[in-house]
Amino acid sequence: YIKMLGAEGLKSATANAILNANYMAARLNGAYDVLFTGTNGQCAHEFILDLRPLKAATGVTEEDVAKRLQDYGFHSPTMSWPVAGTLMVEPTESEDLAELDRFCDAMLSIRAEIDDVGSGRVVLEDSPLRNAPHTMDDLVS
């Protein structure tokens, strides 16, 4: 892959990966705490979403969020590494803006579901978060 890209292609791919991660981290910051940003507020090619405060307040775990992402068609980010209770998101250089936005929109929708649990509007055990992923039978029956 590196040989195929060449020096300029590798530099471009790296820049795109860093840009993608920073774009997503900026979109999700505020809804989730983003760990380990530099003094300029930026991350490298990956970023870590801290779910520990949400778990403490609502009982929603990183596993609940990871499984709920499957309902949106996403494979889970890395869970609890390098920090327990977190998700490490590592968008690749080849993801386009629409896909980055689709992931961010899913995470923001999930945050709204977490807020529903936190406010008591939805009981955690009955929530889409705790019962994810949902099969087609779940959805149409």
Short mmCIF file of N, CA and C in Angstrom, two decimals:
data_model
loop_
_atom_site.label_atom_id
_atom_site.label_comp_id
_atom_site.label_asym_id
_atom_site.label_seq_id
_atom_site.Cartn_x
_atom_site.Cartn_y
_atom_site.Cartn_z
N TYR A 1 0.83 -1.19 0.00
CA TYR A 1 0.00 0.00 0.00
C TYR A 1 0.88 1.25 0.00
N ILE A 2 1.88 1.25 0.85
CA ILE A 2 2.77 2.41 0.93
C ILE A 2 3.52 2.59 -0.38
N LYS A 3 4.00 1.49 -0.94
CA LYS A 3 4.73 1.58 -2.21
C LYS A 3 3.82 2.06 -3.33
N MET A 4 2.58 1.57 -3.32
CA MET A 4 1.63 1.97 -4.34
C MET A 4 1.33 3.48 -4.25
N LEU A 5 1.20 3.99 -3.02
CA LEU A 5 0.89 5.41 -2.85
C LEU A 5 2.07 6.31 -3.23
N GLY A 6 3.27 5.85 -2.92
CA GLY A 6 4.43 6.70 -3.13
C GLY A 6 4.50 7.77 -2.05
N ALA A 7 5.56 8.55 -2.08
CA ALA A 7 5.79 9.55 -1.03
C ALA A 7 4.68 10.59 -0.97
N GLU A 8 4.31 11.13 -2.11
CA GLU A 8 3.26 12.17 -2.12
C GLU A 8 1.89 11.60 -1.77
N GLY A 9 1.61 10.41 -2.26
CA GLY A 9 0.34 9.78 -1.95
C GLY A 9 0.22 9.44 -0.47
N LEU A 10 1.33 8.99 0.12
CA LEU A 10 1.33 8.67 1.55
C LEU A 10 1.13 9.93 2.38
N LYS A 11 1.78 11.00 1.96
CA LYS A 11 1.61 12.28 2.67
C LYS A 11 0.16 12.75 2.56
N SER A 12 -0.44 12.62 1.41
CA SER A 12 -1.83 13.01 1.21
C SER A 12 -2.79 12.14 2.01
N ALA A 13 -2.55 10.83 2.02
CA ALA A 13 -3.40 9.92 2.78
C ALA A 13 -3.33 10.23 4.27
N THR A 14 -2.14 10.51 4.76
CA THR A 14 -1.95 10.85 6.17
C THR A 14 -2.69 12.14 6.50
N ALA A 15 -2.54 13.14 5.65
CA ALA A 15 -3.22 14.42 5.88
C ALA A 15 -4.73 14.24 5.89
N ASN A 16 -5.25 13.41 4.99
CA ASN A 16 -6.69 13.17 4.94
C ASN A 16 -7.19 12.45 6.19
N ALA A 17 -6.43 11.48 6.67
CA ALA A 17 -6.81 10.76 7.88
C ALA A 17 -6.86 11.70 9.08
N ILE A 18 -5.88 12.58 9.19
CA ILE A 18 -5.84 13.55 10.29
C ILE A 18 -6.99 14.54 10.17
N LEU A 19 -7.24 15.01 8.96
CA LEU A 19 -8.35 15.93 8.73
C LEU A 19 -9.68 15.27 9.07
N ASN A 20 -9.88 14.04 8.63
CA ASN A 20 -11.12 13.32 8.92
C ASN A 20 -11.34 13.16 10.42
N ALA A 21 -10.31 12.77 11.14
CA ALA A 21 -10.45 12.57 12.59
C ALA A 21 -10.76 13.89 13.29
N ASN A 22 -10.10 14.95 12.90
CA ASN A 22 -10.35 16.24 13.54
C ASN A 22 -11.73 16.79 13.21
N TYR A 23 -12.20 16.57 12.00
CA TYR A 23 -13.55 16.98 11.63
C TYR A 23 -14.58 16.26 12.50
N MET A 24 -14.43 14.95 12.63
CA MET A 24 -15.38 14.17 13.41
C MET A 24 -15.30 14.52 14.89
N ALA A 25 -14.10 14.67 15.41
CA ALA A 25 -13.94 15.02 16.82
C ALA A 25 -14.60 16.37 17.10
N ALA A 26 -14.45 17.32 16.18
CA ALA A 26 -15.07 18.63 16.37
C ALA A 26 -16.59 18.53 16.35
N ARG A 27 -17.13 17.70 15.46
CA ARG A 27 -18.59 17.53 15.40
C ARG A 27 -19.14 16.88 16.65
N LEU A 28 -18.40 15.95 17.23
CA LEU A 28 -18.91 15.18 18.37
C LEU A 28 -18.55 15.79 19.72
N ASN A 29 -17.56 16.69 19.74
CA ASN A 29 -17.16 17.32 20.99
C ASN A 29 -18.32 18.17 21.51
N GLY A 30 -18.60 18.01 22.76
CA GLY A 30 -19.76 18.67 23.35
C GLY A 30 -20.85 17.66 23.64
N ALA A 31 -21.13 16.82 22.67
CA ALA A 31 -22.05 15.71 22.92
C ALA A 31 -21.32 14.61 23.69
N TYR A 32 -20.05 14.47 23.41
CA TYR A 32 -19.17 13.51 24.09
C TYR A 32 -17.88 14.24 24.43
N ASP A 33 -17.23 13.82 25.51
CA ASP A 33 -15.91 14.35 25.83
C ASP A 33 -14.89 13.67 24.93
N VAL A 34 -14.02 14.46 24.31
CA VAL A 34 -12.94 13.94 23.47
C VAL A 34 -11.65 14.03 24.27
N LEU A 35 -11.01 12.88 24.46
CA LEU A 35 -9.79 12.82 25.27
C LEU A 35 -8.54 13.04 24.42
N PHE A 36 -7.50 13.48 25.08
CA PHE A 36 -6.14 13.54 24.53
C PHE A 36 -6.00 14.41 23.29
N THR A 37 -6.59 15.58 23.33
CA THR A 37 -6.32 16.54 22.26
C THR A 37 -5.08 17.34 22.65
N GLY A 38 -4.43 17.89 21.65
CA GLY A 38 -3.24 18.70 21.90
C GLY A 38 -3.61 20.08 22.43
N THR A 39 -2.61 20.90 22.65
CA THR A 39 -2.85 22.24 23.17
C THR A 39 -3.68 23.08 22.20
N ASN A 40 -3.66 22.71 20.94
CA ASN A 40 -4.46 23.43 19.94
C ASN A 40 -5.86 22.84 19.79
N GLY A 41 -6.20 21.83 20.62
CA GLY A 41 -7.52 21.21 20.57
C GLY A 41 -7.67 20.15 19.51
N GLN A 42 -6.60 19.81 18.84
CA GLN A 42 -6.69 18.84 17.75
C GLN A 42 -6.17 17.47 18.18
N CYS A 43 -6.56 16.47 17.40
CA CYS A 43 -6.11 15.10 17.63
C CYS A 43 -5.25 14.67 16.45
N ALA A 44 -4.80 13.45 16.50
CA ALA A 44 -4.01 12.90 15.38
C ALA A 44 -4.97 12.22 14.42
N HIS A 45 -4.70 11.02 14.00
CA HIS A 45 -5.53 10.31 13.01
C HIS A 45 -6.66 9.54 13.67
N GLU A 46 -6.78 9.65 14.98
CA GLU A 46 -7.82 8.96 15.74
C GLU A 46 -8.20 9.85 16.91
N PHE A 47 -9.35 9.57 17.50
CA PHE A 47 -9.74 10.30 18.69
C PHE A 47 -10.52 9.37 19.61
N ILE A 48 -10.53 9.73 20.87
CA ILE A 48 -11.14 8.88 21.89
C ILE A 48 -12.32 9.61 22.50
N LEU A 49 -13.48 8.94 22.47
CA LEU A 49 -14.70 9.47 23.09
C LEU A 49 -14.83 8.85 24.48
N ASP A 50 -14.92 9.70 25.48
CA ASP A 50 -15.01 9.24 26.86
C ASP A 50 -16.47 9.03 27.24
N LEU A 51 -16.86 7.79 27.44
CA LEU A 51 -18.23 7.46 27.81
C LEU A 51 -18.39 7.25 29.31
N ARG A 52 -17.31 7.35 30.06
CA ARG A 52 -17.38 7.10 31.50
C ARG A 52 -18.33 8.03 32.24
N PRO A 53 -18.33 9.35 31.96
CA PRO A 53 -19.28 10.21 32.66
C PRO A 53 -20.74 9.86 32.32
N LEU A 54 -21.00 9.46 31.09
CA LEU A 54 -22.35 9.08 30.70
C LEU A 54 -22.75 7.78 31.38
N LYS A 55 -21.81 6.85 31.49
CA LYS A 55 -22.09 5.59 32.18
C LYS A 55 -22.41 5.84 33.65
N ALA A 56 -21.64 6.73 34.27
CA ALA A 56 -21.86 7.03 35.69
C ALA A 56 -23.22 7.68 35.89
N ALA A 57 -23.65 8.51 34.95
CA ALA A 57 -24.91 9.24 35.10
C ALA A 57 -26.13 8.44 34.67
N THR A 58 -25.96 7.51 33.72
CA THR A 58 -27.14 6.86 33.11
C THR A 58 -27.09 5.34 33.14
N GLY A 59 -25.92 4.76 33.31
CA GLY A 59 -25.77 3.31 33.22
C GLY A 59 -25.51 2.81 31.82
N VAL A 60 -25.56 3.69 30.82
CA VAL A 60 -25.28 3.30 29.44
C VAL A 60 -23.78 3.06 29.31
N THR A 61 -23.42 1.90 28.75
CA THR A 61 -22.02 1.51 28.65
C THR A 61 -21.48 1.73 27.24
N GLU A 62 -20.17 1.62 27.11
CA GLU A 62 -19.55 1.69 25.79
C GLU A 62 -20.02 0.53 24.93
N GLU A 63 -20.30 -0.61 25.55
CA GLU A 63 -20.81 -1.76 24.80
C GLU A 63 -22.20 -1.47 24.24
N ASP A 64 -23.05 -0.79 25.03
CA ASP A 64 -24.37 -0.40 24.54
C ASP A 64 -24.25 0.48 23.30
N VAL A 65 -23.37 1.46 23.36
CA VAL A 65 -23.18 2.38 22.23
C VAL A 65 -22.62 1.63 21.03
N ALA A 66 -21.64 0.77 21.27
CA ALA A 66 -21.04 0.00 20.17
C ALA A 66 -22.08 -0.88 19.48
N LYS A 67 -22.92 -1.54 20.26
CA LYS A 67 -23.95 -2.39 19.66
C LYS A 67 -25.01 -1.56 18.95
N ARG A 68 -25.33 -0.41 19.50
CA ARG A 68 -26.33 0.46 18.85
C ARG A 68 -25.82 0.96 17.49
N LEU A 69 -24.53 1.20 17.39
CA LEU A 69 -23.96 1.61 16.10
C LEU A 69 -24.21 0.58 15.01
N GLN A 70 -24.32 -0.69 15.38
CA GLN A 70 -24.60 -1.73 14.39
C GLN A 70 -25.96 -1.50 13.74
N ASP A 71 -26.91 -0.97 14.51
CA ASP A 71 -28.23 -0.67 13.93
C ASP A 71 -28.15 0.41 12.85
N TYR A 72 -27.12 1.22 12.91
CA TYR A 72 -26.90 2.26 11.91
C TYR A 72 -25.98 1.79 10.78
N GLY A 73 -25.56 0.53 10.85
CA GLY A 73 -24.72 -0.03 9.79
C GLY A 73 -23.23 0.18 9.98
N PHE A 74 -22.81 0.46 11.21
CA PHE A 74 -21.39 0.68 11.46
C PHE A 74 -20.81 -0.43 12.32
N HIS A 75 -19.61 -0.83 11.98
CA HIS A 75 -18.83 -1.70 12.85
C HIS A 75 -18.37 -0.85 14.03
N SER A 76 -18.34 -1.44 15.18
CA SER A 76 -17.97 -0.69 16.38
C SER A 76 -16.54 -0.19 16.32
N PRO A 77 -16.32 1.03 16.81
CA PRO A 77 -14.93 1.46 17.03
C PRO A 77 -14.29 0.61 18.11
N THR A 78 -13.02 0.77 18.30
CA THR A 78 -12.30 0.05 19.35
C THR A 78 -12.86 0.44 20.71
N MET A 79 -13.23 -0.56 21.50
CA MET A 79 -13.79 -0.30 22.83
C MET A 79 -12.73 -0.45 23.91
N SER A 80 -12.75 0.49 24.85
CA SER A 80 -11.97 0.41 26.09
C SER A 80 -10.48 0.22 25.86
N TRP A 81 -9.97 0.78 24.79
CA TRP A 81 -8.53 0.78 24.57
C TRP A 81 -8.16 2.06 23.86
N PRO A 82 -7.21 2.77 24.30
CA PRO A 82 -6.31 2.48 25.40
C PRO A 82 -6.85 2.89 26.78
N VAL A 83 -8.07 3.40 26.84
CA VAL A 83 -8.67 3.81 28.12
C VAL A 83 -9.97 3.05 28.30
N ALA A 84 -10.13 2.41 29.45
CA ALA A 84 -11.37 1.70 29.75
C ALA A 84 -12.55 2.67 29.71
N GLY A 85 -13.69 2.20 29.19
CA GLY A 85 -14.90 3.01 29.17
C GLY A 85 -14.95 4.04 28.05
N THR A 86 -14.17 3.81 27.02
CA THR A 86 -14.11 4.76 25.90
C THR A 86 -14.31 4.05 24.56
N LEU A 87 -14.49 4.85 23.53
CA LEU A 87 -14.48 4.36 22.15
C LEU A 87 -13.38 5.12 21.40
N MET A 88 -12.51 4.40 20.72
CA MET A 88 -11.48 5.03 19.91
C MET A 88 -11.93 4.98 18.45
N VAL A 89 -12.14 6.15 17.88
CA VAL A 89 -12.63 6.27 16.51
C VAL A 89 -11.44 6.60 15.62
N GLU A 90 -11.29 5.82 14.56
CA GLU A 90 -10.15 5.98 13.67
C GLU A 90 -10.63 5.97 12.22
N PRO A 91 -11.13 7.12 11.75
CA PRO A 91 -11.59 7.15 10.36
C PRO A 91 -10.40 7.03 9.40
N THR A 92 -10.61 6.33 8.32
CA THR A 92 -9.52 6.16 7.37
C THR A 92 -9.47 7.33 6.41
N GLU A 93 -8.39 7.38 5.68
CA GLU A 93 -8.19 8.45 4.70
C GLU A 93 -9.15 8.35 3.52
N SER A 94 -9.75 7.18 3.34
CA SER A 94 -10.60 6.97 2.17
C SER A 94 -12.08 7.27 2.42
N GLU A 95 -12.46 7.59 3.66
CA GLU A 95 -13.87 7.89 3.95
C GLU A 95 -14.22 9.27 3.40
N ASP A 96 -15.35 9.35 2.70
CA ASP A 96 -15.77 10.65 2.19
C ASP A 96 -16.59 11.40 3.24
N LEU A 97 -16.85 12.67 2.98
CA LEU A 97 -17.55 13.52 3.93
C LEU A 97 -18.93 12.99 4.27
N ALA A 98 -19.64 12.44 3.31
CA ALA A 98 -20.97 11.90 3.57
C ALA A 98 -20.91 10.76 4.59
N GLU A 99 -19.91 9.91 4.49
CA GLU A 99 -19.78 8.79 5.43
C GLU A 99 -19.36 9.28 6.81
N LEU A 100 -18.47 10.25 6.86
CA LEU A 100 -18.09 10.83 8.15
C LEU A 100 -19.32 11.45 8.82
N ASP A 101 -20.11 12.18 8.05
CA ASP A 101 -21.32 12.80 8.60
C ASP A 101 -22.34 11.76 9.02
N ARG A 102 -22.46 10.69 8.27
CA ARG A 102 -23.40 9.63 8.63
C ARG A 102 -23.03 9.02 9.98
N PHE A 103 -21.74 8.79 10.21
CA PHE A 103 -21.30 8.27 11.50
C PHE A 103 -21.56 9.28 12.61
N CYS A 104 -21.21 10.53 12.39
CA CYS A 104 -21.43 11.57 13.40
C CYS A 104 -22.92 11.71 13.71
N ASP A 105 -23.75 11.70 12.68
CA ASP A 105 -25.20 11.78 12.89
C ASP A 105 -25.70 10.61 13.73
N ALA A 106 -25.17 9.41 13.49
CA ALA A 106 -25.55 8.24 14.28
C ALA A 106 -25.13 8.45 15.73
N MET A 107 -23.93 8.91 15.95
CA MET A 107 -23.45 9.12 17.32
C MET A 107 -24.26 10.21 18.03
N LEU A 108 -24.68 11.23 17.31
CA LEU A 108 -25.50 12.29 17.92
C LEU A 108 -26.90 11.77 18.22
N SER A 109 -27.44 10.91 17.37
CA SER A 109 -28.73 10.28 17.66
C SER A 109 -28.63 9.38 18.88
N ILE A 110 -27.53 8.66 18.97
CA ILE A 110 -27.31 7.79 20.14
C ILE A 110 -27.19 8.64 21.39
N ARG A 111 -26.55 9.78 21.29
CA ARG A 111 -26.44 10.66 22.46
C ARG A 111 -27.83 11.13 22.89
N ALA A 112 -28.72 11.41 21.96
CA ALA A 112 -30.09 11.80 22.31
C ALA A 112 -30.78 10.66 23.04
N GLU A 113 -30.52 9.42 22.63
CA GLU A 113 -31.09 8.26 23.33
C GLU A 113 -30.51 8.13 24.74
N ILE A 114 -29.24 8.43 24.88
CA ILE A 114 -28.62 8.42 26.21
C ILE A 114 -29.27 9.48 27.09
N ASP A 115 -29.51 10.65 26.52
CA ASP A 115 -30.18 11.72 27.26
C ASP A 115 -31.59 11.32 27.67
N ASP A 116 -32.29 10.58 26.81
CA ASP A 116 -33.63 10.08 27.16
C ASP A 116 -33.56 9.17 28.38
N VAL A 117 -32.54 8.33 28.44
CA VAL A 117 -32.36 7.46 29.60
C VAL A 117 -32.02 8.30 30.83
N GLY A 118 -31.11 9.25 30.65
CA GLY A 118 -30.70 10.10 31.77
C GLY A 118 -31.82 10.92 32.36
N SER A 119 -32.76 11.35 31.52
CA SER A 119 -33.88 12.18 31.98
C SER A 119 -35.01 11.34 32.57
N GLY A 120 -34.94 10.03 32.38
CA GLY A 120 -36.00 9.15 32.86
C GLY A 120 -37.14 8.95 31.88
N ARG A 121 -37.07 9.56 30.70
CA ARG A 121 -38.12 9.36 29.68
C ARG A 121 -38.16 7.92 29.20
N VAL A 122 -36.99 7.27 29.21
CA VAL A 122 -36.88 5.88 28.78
C VAL A 122 -36.10 5.11 29.84
N VAL A 123 -36.59 3.95 30.21
CA VAL A 123 -35.89 3.08 31.15
C VAL A 123 -34.77 2.38 30.38
N LEU A 124 -33.58 2.37 30.95
CA LEU A 124 -32.42 1.81 30.26
C LEU A 124 -32.68 0.40 29.75
N GLU A 125 -33.25 -0.47 30.57
CA GLU A 125 -33.46 -1.85 30.16
C GLU A 125 -34.44 -1.98 29.00
N ASP A 126 -35.29 -0.97 28.80
CA ASP A 126 -36.25 -0.98 27.69
C ASP A 126 -35.79 -0.14 26.51
N SER A 127 -34.61 0.41 26.59
CA SER A 127 -34.14 1.36 25.58
C SER A 127 -33.56 0.65 24.36
N PRO A 128 -33.53 1.35 23.23
CA PRO A 128 -32.87 0.79 22.04
C PRO A 128 -31.39 0.56 22.27
N LEU A 129 -30.81 1.29 23.21
CA LEU A 129 -29.38 1.13 23.50
C LEU A 129 -29.09 -0.24 24.12
N ARG A 130 -29.83 -0.59 25.14
CA ARG A 130 -29.55 -1.83 25.88
C ARG A 130 -29.94 -3.05 25.07
N ASN A 131 -30.86 -2.90 24.14
CA ASN A 131 -31.37 -4.05 23.40
C ASN A 131 -30.79 -4.19 21.99
N ALA A 132 -29.83 -3.36 21.66
CA ALA A 132 -29.20 -3.41 20.35
C ALA A 132 -28.21 -4.58 20.28
N PRO A 133 -27.88 -5.04 19.10
CA PRO A 133 -28.43 -4.63 17.81
C PRO A 133 -29.79 -5.29 17.58
N HIS A 134 -30.57 -4.64 16.76
CA HIS A 134 -31.94 -5.09 16.47
C HIS A 134 -31.96 -5.85 15.16
N THR A 135 -32.60 -7.01 15.20
CA THR A 135 -32.74 -7.82 13.98
C THR A 135 -33.90 -7.31 13.15
N MET A 136 -33.99 -7.78 11.94
CA MET A 136 -35.12 -7.42 11.09
C MET A 136 -36.43 -7.85 11.73
N ASP A 137 -36.44 -9.03 12.36
CA ASP A 137 -37.65 -9.49 13.05
C ASP A 137 -38.06 -8.52 14.15
N ASP A 138 -37.08 -7.98 14.89
CA ASP A 138 -37.39 -6.99 15.92
C ASP A 138 -38.09 -5.78 15.33
N LEU A 139 -37.64 -5.38 14.16
CA LEU A 139 -38.13 -4.14 13.55
C LEU A 139 -39.49 -4.27 12.91
N VAL A 140 -39.82 -5.45 12.40
CA VAL A 140 -41.08 -5.60 11.64
C VAL A 140 -42.13 -6.40 12.39
N SER A 141 -41.84 -6.89 13.57
CA SER A 141 -42.86 -7.67 14.28
C SER A 141 -43.62 -6.82 15.29
#
